[in-house]
mmCIF file of C-alpha atoms in Angstrom:
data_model
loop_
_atom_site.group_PDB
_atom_site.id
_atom_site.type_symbol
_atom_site.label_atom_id
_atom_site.label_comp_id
_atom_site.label_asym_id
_atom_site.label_seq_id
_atom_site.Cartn_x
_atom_site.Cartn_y
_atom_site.Cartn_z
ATOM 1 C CA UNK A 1 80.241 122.238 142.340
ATOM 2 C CA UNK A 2 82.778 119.008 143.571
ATOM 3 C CA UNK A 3 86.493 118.386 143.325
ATOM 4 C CA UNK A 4 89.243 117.266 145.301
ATOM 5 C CA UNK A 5 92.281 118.803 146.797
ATOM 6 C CA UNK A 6 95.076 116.779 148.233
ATOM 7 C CA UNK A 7 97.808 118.128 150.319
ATOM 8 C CA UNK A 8 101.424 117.876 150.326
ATOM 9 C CA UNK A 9 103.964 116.371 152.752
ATOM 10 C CA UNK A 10 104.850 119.956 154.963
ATOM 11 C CA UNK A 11 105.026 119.363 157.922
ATOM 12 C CA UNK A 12 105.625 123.119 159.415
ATOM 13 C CA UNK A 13 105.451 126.377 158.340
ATOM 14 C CA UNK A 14 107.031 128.732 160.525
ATOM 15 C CA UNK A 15 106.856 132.962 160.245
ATOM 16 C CA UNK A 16 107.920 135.981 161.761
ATOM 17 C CA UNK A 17 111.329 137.701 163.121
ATOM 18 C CA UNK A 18 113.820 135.034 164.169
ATOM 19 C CA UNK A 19 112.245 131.895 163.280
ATOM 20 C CA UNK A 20 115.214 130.617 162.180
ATOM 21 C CA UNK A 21 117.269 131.092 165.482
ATOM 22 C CA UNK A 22 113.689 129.768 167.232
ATOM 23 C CA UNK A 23 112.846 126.611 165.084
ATOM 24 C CA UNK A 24 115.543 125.519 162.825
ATOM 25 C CA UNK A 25 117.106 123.061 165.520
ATOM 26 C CA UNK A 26 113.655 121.880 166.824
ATOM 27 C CA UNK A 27 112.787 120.554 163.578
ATOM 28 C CA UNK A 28 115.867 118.334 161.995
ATOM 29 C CA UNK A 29 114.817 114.557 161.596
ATOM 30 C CA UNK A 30 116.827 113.630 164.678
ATOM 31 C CA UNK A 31 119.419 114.908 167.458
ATOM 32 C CA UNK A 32 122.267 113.135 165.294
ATOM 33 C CA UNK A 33 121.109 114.965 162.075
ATOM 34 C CA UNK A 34 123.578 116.229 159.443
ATOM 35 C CA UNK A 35 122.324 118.942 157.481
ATOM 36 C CA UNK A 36 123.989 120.312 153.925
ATOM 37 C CA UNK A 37 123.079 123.951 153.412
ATOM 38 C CA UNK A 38 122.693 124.751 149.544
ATOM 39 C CA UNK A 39 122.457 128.755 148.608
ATOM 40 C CA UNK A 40 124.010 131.153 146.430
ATOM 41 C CA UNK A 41 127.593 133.135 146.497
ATOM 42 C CA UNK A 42 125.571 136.955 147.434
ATOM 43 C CA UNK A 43 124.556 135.367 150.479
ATOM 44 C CA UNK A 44 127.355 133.584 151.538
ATOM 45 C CA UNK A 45 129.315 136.536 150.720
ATOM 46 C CA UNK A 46 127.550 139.828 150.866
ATOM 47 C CA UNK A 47 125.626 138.497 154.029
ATOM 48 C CA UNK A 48 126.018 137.196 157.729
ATOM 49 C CA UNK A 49 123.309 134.484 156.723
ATOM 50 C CA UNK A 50 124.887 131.582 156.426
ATOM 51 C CA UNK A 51 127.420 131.943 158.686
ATOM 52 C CA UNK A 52 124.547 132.469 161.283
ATOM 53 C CA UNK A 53 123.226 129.069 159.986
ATOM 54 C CA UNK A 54 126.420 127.285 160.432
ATOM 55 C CA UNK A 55 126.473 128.390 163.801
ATOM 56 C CA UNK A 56 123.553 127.375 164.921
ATOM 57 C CA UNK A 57 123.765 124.057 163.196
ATOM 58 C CA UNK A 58 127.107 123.625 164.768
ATOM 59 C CA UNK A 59 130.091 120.863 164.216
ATOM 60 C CA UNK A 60 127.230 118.430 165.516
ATOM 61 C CA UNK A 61 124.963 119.246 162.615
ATOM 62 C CA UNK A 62 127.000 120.977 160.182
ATOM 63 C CA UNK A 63 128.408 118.916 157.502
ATOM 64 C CA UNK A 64 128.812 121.566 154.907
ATOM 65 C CA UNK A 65 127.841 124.627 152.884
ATOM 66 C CA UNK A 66 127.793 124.325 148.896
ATOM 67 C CA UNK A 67 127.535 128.334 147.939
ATOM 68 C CA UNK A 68 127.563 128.629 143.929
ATOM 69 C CA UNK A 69 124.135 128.013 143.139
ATOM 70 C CA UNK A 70 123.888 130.659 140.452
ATOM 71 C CA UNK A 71 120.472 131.817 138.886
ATOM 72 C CA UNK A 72 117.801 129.143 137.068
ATOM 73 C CA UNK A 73 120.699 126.629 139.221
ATOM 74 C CA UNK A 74 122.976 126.027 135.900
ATOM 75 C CA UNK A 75 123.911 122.267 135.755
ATOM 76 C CA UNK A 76 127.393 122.143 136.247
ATOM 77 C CA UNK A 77 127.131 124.015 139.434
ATOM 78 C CA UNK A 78 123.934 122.015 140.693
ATOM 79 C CA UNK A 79 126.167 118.541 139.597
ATOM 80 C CA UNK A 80 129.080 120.068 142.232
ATOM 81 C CA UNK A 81 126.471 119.944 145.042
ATOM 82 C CA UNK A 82 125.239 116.848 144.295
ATOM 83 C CA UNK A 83 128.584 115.374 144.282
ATOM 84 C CA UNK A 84 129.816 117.347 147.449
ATOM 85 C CA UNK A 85 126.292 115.365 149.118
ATOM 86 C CA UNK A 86 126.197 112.481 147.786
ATOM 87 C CA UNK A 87 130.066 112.068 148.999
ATOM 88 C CA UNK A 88 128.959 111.723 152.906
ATOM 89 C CA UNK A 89 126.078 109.105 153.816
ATOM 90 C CA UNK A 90 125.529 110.652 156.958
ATOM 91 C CA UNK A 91 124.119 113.953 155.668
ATOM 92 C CA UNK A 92 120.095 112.779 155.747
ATOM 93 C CA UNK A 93 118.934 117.163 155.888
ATOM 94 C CA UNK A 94 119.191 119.645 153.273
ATOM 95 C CA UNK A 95 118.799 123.457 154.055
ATOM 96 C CA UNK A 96 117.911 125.205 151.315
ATOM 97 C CA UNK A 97 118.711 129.081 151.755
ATOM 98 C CA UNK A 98 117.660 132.071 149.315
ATOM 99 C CA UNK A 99 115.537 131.796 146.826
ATOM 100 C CA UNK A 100 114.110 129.882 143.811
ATOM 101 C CA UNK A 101 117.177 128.701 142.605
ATOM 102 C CA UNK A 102 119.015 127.185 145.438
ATOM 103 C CA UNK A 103 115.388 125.781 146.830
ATOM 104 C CA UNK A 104 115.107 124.076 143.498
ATOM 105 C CA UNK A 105 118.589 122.632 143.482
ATOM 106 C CA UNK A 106 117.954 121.512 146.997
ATOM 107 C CA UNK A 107 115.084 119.635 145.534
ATOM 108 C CA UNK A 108 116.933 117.947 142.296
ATOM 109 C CA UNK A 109 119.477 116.589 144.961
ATOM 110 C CA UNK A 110 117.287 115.249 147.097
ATOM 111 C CA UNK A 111 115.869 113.603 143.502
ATOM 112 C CA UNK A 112 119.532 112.496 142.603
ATOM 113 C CA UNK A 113 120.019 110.894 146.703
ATOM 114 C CA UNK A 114 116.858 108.931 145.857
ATOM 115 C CA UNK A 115 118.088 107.951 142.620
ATOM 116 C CA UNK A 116 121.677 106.876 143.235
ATOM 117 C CA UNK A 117 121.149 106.068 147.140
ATOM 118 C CA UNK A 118 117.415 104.712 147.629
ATOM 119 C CA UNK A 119 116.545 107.751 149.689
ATOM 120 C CA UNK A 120 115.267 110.991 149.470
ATOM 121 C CA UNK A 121 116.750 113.304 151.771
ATOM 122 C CA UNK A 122 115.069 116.048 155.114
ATOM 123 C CA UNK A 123 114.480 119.572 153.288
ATOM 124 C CA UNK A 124 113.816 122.347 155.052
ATOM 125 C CA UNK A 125 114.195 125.463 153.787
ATOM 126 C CA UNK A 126 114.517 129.331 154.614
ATOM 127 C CA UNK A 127 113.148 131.519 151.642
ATOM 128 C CA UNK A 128 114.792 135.058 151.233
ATOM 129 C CA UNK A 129 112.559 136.266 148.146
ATOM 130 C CA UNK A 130 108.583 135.871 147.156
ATOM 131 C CA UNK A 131 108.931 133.111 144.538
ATOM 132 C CA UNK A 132 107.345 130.317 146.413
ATOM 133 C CA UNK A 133 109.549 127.776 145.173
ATOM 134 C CA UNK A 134 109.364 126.182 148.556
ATOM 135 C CA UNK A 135 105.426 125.411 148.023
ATOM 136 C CA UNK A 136 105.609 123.352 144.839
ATOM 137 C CA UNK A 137 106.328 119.133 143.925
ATOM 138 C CA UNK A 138 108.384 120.363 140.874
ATOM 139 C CA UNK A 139 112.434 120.951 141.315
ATOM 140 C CA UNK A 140 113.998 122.983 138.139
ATOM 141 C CA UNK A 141 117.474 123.398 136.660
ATOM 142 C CA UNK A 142 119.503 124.669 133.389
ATOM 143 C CA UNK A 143 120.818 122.234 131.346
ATOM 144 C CA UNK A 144 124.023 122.221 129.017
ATOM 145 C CA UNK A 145 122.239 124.041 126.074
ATOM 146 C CA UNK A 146 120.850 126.643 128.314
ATOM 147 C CA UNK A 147 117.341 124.737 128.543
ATOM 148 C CA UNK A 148 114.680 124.960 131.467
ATOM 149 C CA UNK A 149 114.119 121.229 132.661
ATOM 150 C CA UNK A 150 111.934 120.358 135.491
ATOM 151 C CA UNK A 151 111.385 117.226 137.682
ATOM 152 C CA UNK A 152 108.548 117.010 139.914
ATOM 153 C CA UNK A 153 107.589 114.192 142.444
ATOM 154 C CA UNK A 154 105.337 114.444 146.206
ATOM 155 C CA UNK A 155 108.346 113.837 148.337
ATOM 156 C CA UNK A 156 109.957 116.840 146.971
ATOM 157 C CA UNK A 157 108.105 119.394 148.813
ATOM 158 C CA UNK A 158 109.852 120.590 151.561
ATOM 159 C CA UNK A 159 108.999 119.003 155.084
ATOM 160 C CA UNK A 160 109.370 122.988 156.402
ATOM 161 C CA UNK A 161 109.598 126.384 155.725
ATOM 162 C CA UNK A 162 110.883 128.990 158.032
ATOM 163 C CA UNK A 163 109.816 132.355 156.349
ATOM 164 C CA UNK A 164 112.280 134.795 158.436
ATOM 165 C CA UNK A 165 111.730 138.367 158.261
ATOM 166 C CA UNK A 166 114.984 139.268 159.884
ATOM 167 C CA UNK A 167 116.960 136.684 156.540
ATOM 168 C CA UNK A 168 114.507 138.138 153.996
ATOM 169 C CA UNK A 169 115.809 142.245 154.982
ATOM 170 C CA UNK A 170 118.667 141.605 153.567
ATOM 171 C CA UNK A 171 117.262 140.758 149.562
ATOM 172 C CA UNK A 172 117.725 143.295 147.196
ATOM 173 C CA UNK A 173 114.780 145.853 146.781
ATOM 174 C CA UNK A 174 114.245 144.755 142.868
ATOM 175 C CA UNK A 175 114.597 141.364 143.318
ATOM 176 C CA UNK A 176 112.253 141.016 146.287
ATOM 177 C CA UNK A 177 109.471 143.059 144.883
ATOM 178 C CA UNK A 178 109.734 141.243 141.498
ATOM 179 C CA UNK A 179 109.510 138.311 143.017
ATOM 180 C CA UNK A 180 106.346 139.455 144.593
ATOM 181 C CA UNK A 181 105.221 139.531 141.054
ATOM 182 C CA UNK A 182 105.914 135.987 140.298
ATOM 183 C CA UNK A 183 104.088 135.186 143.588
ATOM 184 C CA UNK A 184 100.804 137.152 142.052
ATOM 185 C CA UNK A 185 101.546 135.252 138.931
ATOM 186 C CA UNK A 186 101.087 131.975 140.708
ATOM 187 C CA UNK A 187 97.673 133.565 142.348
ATOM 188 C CA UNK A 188 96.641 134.806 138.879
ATOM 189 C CA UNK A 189 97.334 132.037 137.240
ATOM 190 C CA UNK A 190 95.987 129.316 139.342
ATOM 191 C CA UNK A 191 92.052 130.965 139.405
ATOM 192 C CA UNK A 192 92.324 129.412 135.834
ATOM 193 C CA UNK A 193 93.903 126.253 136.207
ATOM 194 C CA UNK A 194 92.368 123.512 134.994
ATOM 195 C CA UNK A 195 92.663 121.084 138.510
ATOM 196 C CA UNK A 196 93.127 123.847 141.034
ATOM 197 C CA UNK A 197 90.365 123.532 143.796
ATOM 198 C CA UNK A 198 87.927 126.036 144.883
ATOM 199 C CA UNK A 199 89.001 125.529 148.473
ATOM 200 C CA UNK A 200 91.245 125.600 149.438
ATOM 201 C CA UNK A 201 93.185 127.289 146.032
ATOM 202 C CA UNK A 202 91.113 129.465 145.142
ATOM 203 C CA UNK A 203 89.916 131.302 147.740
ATOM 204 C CA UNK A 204 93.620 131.466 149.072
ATOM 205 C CA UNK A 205 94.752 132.895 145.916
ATOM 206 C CA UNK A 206 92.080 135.413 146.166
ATOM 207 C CA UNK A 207 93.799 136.645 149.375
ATOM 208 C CA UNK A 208 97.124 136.624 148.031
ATOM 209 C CA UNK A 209 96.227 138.680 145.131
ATOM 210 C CA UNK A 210 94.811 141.123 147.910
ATOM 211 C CA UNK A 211 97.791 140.835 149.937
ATOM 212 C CA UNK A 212 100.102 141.528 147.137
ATOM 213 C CA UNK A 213 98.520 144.654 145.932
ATOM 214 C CA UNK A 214 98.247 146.093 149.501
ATOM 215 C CA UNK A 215 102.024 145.097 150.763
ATOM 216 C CA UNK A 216 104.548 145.613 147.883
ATOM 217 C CA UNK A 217 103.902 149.098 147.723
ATOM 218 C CA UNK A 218 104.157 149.843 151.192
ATOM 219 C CA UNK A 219 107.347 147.942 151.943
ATOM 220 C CA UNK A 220 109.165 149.303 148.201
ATOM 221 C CA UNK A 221 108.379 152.543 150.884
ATOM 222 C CA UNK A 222 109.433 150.890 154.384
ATOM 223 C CA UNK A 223 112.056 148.176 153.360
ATOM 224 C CA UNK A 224 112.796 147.603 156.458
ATOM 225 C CA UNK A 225 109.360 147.151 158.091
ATOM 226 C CA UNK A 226 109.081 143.147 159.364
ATOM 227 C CA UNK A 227 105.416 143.068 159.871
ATOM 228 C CA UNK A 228 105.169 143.896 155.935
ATOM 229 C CA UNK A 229 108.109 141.197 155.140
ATOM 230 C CA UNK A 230 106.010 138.981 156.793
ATOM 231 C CA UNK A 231 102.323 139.772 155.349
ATOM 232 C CA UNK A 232 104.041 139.616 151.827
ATOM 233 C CA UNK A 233 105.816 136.023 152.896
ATOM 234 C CA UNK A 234 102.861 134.646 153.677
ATOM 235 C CA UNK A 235 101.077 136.003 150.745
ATOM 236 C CA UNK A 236 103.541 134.230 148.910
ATOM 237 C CA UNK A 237 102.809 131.304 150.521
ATOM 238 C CA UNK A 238 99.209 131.215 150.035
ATOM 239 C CA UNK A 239 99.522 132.158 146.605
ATOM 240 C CA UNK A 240 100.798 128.727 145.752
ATOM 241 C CA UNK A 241 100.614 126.313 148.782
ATOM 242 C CA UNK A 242 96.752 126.223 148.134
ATOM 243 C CA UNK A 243 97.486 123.947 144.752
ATOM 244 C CA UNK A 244 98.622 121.163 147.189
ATOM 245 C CA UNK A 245 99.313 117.449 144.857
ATOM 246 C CA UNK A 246 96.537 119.056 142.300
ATOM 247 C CA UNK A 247 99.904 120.225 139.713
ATOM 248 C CA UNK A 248 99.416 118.814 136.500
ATOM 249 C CA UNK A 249 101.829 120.920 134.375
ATOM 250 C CA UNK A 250 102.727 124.057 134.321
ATOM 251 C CA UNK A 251 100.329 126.780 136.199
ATOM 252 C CA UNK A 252 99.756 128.756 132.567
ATOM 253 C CA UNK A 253 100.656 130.908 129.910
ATOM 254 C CA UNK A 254 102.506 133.289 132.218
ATOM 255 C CA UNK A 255 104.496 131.137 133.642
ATOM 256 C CA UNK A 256 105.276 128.991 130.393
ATOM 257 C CA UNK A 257 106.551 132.196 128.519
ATOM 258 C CA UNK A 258 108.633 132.699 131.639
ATOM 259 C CA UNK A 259 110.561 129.542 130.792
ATOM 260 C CA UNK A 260 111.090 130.306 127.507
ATOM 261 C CA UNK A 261 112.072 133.772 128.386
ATOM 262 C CA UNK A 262 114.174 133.311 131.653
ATOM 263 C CA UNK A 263 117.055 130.393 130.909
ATOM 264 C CA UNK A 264 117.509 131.226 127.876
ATOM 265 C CA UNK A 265 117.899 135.098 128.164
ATOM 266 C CA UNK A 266 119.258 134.886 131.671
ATOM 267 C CA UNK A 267 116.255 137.264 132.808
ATOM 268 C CA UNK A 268 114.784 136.501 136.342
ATOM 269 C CA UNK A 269 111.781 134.876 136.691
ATOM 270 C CA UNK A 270 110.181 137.781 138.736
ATOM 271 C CA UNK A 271 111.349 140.027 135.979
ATOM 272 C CA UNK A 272 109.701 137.419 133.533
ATOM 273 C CA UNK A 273 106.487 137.593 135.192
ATOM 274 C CA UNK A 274 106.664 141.396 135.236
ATOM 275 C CA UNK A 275 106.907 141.293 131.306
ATOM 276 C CA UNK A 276 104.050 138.628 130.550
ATOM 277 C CA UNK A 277 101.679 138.976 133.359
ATOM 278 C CA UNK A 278 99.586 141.980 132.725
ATOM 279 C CA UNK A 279 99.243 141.004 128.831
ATOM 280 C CA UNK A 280 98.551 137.282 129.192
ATOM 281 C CA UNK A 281 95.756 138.516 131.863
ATOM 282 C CA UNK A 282 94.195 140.456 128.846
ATOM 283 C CA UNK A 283 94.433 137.526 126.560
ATOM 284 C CA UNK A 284 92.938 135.345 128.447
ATOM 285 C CA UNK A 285 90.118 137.676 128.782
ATOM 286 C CA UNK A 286 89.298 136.291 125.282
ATOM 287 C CA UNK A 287 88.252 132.866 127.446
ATOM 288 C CA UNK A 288 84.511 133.047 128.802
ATOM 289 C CA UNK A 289 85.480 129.930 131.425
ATOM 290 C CA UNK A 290 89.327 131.974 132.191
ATOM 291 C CA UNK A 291 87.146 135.539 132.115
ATOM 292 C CA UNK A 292 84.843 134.794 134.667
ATOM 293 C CA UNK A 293 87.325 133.486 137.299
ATOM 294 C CA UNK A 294 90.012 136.102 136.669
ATOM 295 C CA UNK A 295 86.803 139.042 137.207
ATOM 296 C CA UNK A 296 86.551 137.211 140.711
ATOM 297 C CA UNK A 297 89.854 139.207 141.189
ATOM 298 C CA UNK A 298 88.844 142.709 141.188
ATOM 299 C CA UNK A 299 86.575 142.937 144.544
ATOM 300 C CA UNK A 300 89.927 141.796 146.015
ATOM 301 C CA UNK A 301 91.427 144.993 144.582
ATOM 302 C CA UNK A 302 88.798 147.548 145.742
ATOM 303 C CA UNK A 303 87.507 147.447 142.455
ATOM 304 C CA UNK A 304 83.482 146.542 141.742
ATOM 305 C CA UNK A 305 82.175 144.248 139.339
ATOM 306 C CA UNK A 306 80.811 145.373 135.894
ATOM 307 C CA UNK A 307 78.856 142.453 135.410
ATOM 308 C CA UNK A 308 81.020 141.878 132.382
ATOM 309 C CA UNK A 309 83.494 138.898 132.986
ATOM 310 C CA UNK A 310 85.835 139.918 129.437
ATOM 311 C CA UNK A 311 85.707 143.947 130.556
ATOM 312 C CA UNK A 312 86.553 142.810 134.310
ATOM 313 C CA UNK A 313 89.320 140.672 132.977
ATOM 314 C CA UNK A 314 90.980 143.374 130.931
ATOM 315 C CA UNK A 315 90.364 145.545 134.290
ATOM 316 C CA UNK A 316 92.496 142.979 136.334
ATOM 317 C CA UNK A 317 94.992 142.994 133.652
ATOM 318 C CA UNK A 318 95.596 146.991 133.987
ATOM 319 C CA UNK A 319 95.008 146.225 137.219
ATOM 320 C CA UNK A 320 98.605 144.667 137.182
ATOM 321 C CA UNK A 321 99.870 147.216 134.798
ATOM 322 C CA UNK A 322 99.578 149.917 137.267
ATOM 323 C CA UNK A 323 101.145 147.980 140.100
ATOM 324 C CA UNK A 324 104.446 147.530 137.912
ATOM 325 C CA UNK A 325 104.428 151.144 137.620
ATOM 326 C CA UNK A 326 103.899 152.059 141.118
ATOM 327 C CA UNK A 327 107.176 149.237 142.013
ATOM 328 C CA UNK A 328 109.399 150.388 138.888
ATOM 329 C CA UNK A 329 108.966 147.368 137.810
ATOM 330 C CA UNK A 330 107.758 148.112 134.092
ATOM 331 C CA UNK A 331 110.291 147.117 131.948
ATOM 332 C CA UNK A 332 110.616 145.987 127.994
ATOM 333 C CA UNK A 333 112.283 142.660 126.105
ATOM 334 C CA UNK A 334 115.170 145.091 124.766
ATOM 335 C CA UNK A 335 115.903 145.468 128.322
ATOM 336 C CA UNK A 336 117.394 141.964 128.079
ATOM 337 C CA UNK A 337 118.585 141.430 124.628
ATOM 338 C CA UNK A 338 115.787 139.856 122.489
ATOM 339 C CA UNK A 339 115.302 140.475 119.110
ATOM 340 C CA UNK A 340 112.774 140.562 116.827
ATOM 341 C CA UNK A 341 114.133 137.468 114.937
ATOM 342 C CA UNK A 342 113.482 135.596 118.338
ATOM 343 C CA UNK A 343 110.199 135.492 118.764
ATOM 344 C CA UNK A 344 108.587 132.959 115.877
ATOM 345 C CA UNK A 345 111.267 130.451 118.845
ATOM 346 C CA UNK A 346 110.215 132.000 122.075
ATOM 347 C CA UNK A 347 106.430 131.599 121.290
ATOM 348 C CA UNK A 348 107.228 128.269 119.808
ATOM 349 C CA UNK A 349 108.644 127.256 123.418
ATOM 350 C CA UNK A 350 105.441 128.676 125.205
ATOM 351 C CA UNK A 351 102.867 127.467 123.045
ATOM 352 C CA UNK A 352 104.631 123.977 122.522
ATOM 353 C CA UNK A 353 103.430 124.845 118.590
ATOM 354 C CA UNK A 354 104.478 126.431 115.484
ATOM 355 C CA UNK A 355 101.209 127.991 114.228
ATOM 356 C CA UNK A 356 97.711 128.775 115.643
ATOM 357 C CA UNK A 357 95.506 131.156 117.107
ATOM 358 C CA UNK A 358 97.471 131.037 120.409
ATOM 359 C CA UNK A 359 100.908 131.083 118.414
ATOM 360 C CA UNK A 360 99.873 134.089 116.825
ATOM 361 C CA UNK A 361 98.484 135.812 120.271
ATOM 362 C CA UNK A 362 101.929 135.145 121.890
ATOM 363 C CA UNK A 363 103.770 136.310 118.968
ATOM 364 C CA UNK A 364 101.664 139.552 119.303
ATOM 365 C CA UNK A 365 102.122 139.444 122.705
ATOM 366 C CA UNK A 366 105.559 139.080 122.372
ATOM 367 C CA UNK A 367 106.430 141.775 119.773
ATOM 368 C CA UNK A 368 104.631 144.214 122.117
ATOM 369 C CA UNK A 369 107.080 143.797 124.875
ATOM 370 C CA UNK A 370 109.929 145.015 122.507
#
């Protein structure tokens, strides 16, 4: 066995009740920081949140709030920001707030500072859902024609993350637990992935799978229970962190469906992960080299070994299946508008082909979520 892992620039990663009100100060760039908090309307106007931000930040480190980052960050709202930053030299911090979207867009601006300024820009950023967007290189946004389109670069990984139990009580009960399922997507996905390390990736993914399946169900029952927010926050942490600078394209089949799926459909990319997950899990079954890391999965579900990587695999697979259930999570394409006419273009976008053995699976695979 050899490889290499290489880690990103984080500096901190904070967790528990009140880490914002504890750290966020502490860990700006410098005492004459400006800071730029990007996040979406429901917080800014269903919420306390920001406001509580602002505060803290105060006129000495406040130097605005852009709060109409809408979901998969739509262009002409994530241009808006960049113009309302790029406006004021002084602002050298961005605070991302919420979840994959605004942490994304936080991200592409810091891209845009670097490109039209020479500099990137301070991120730190305080997640409200499971996504893990705050753990990755790669920064997405919509374009004009409704298209997923990444960038990804080192120095756009946040310097720190302040998971915040207290912030993350107040995200929806749907959207937080089906972001828990794109977090166990990431997990999932990365036992197979073709540069992710055995340690640390691996074996951290192994205990965010675990995490996940122990957690979600007991805070859908106690929403308000911190000690769960947290355990499931830091499972989505692990479930990605672990990849480090190893990313070299997209995590897998999962997640590539979910691109072709979410923009275009406007369908969440926990809900997209919900839909694919389970199915992909079995297809990839079909993989000795995929099989035998994805059985590694079910001791970490209270489940023992066959001896059989393929029947383990499928066993993971239902595994998933039954989770979904349990969160009322299970849910169809109809749900969201696709037709049957759409599929020879969705598996198209996921398979990055037109025909094939894998075409066909995902066309399959597709038609079965109808």
């Amino acid at each position: 066995m050899s490889g290499l892992w290489q880690p990103t620039q984080l500096q901190a990663m904070y967790y528990g009740p009140f880490s914002v009100k504890k750290h966020l100060l502490s860990h700006l760039p410098s005492d004459s920081s400006k800071a730029f908090i990007i996040t979406g309307s429901s917080l800014a106007t269903k919420t306390s949140l920001i406001s509580q931000v602002e505060s803290l930040l105060g006129s000495k480190h406040h130097a605005g709030t852009f709060a109409n980052i809408g979901q998969h960050a739509p262009i002409a709202q994530l241009d808006e920001a960049v113009e309302s930053v790029l406006k004021d030299i002084s602002i050298d911090t961005l605070i991302s707030i919420g979840g994959g979207s605004p942490i994304d867009s936080a991200k592409v601006i810091s891209h845009r500072s670097h490109e039209k300024q020479g500099r990137y820009l301070y991120h730190i950023t305080i997640p409200t859902t499971l996504s893990a967007a705050e753990c990755t290189l790669i920064g997405g946004y919509t374009n004009e024609k409704g298209t997923k389109v990444s960038i990804a670069h080192p120095r756009l990984i946040p310097q720190a993350i302040l998971y915040d139990s207290s912030f993350a009580k107040e995200t929806p009960q749907k959207l937080w637990l089906s972001t828990g399922i794109r977090a166990l997507d990431h997990a999932v996905e990365l036992m197979y992935y073709p540069t992710a390390s055995e340690a640390p990736t691996k074996q951290l993914c192994l205990t965010a799978i675990s995490q996940l399946f122990e957690y979600l169900p007991k805070c859908k029952k106690e929403r308000e229970n911190e000690d769960y927010i947290t355990k499931l926050q830091l499972a989505s942490f692990t479930s990605l962190f672990g990849l480090g600078l190893n990313l070299k394209g997209p995590l897998g089949l999962s997640h590539t469906l979910g691109y072709a799926l979410g923009s275009p459909y406007k369908i969440p990319h926990g809900i997209t992960s919900c839909l694919t997950l389970p199915s992909v899990v079995r297809l990839k079954a079909d993989n000795p080299e995929a099989a035998e890391q994805l059985a590694r999965i079910l001791p970490f579900l209270n489940q023992q070994r066959s001896g059989h990587d393929q029947k383990d695999a499928i066993r993971v697979g239902d595994a998933i299946d039954e989770l979904l259930k349990t969160l009322g999570l299970d849910a169809t394409l109809k749900d969201f508008n696709v037709k049957e006419d759409q599929i020879a273009k969705i598996s198209k976008m996921a398979t990055n082909s037109e025909q094939g053995e894998l075409f066909d699976k995902v066309v399959s695979l597709i038609r079965s979520k109808l």
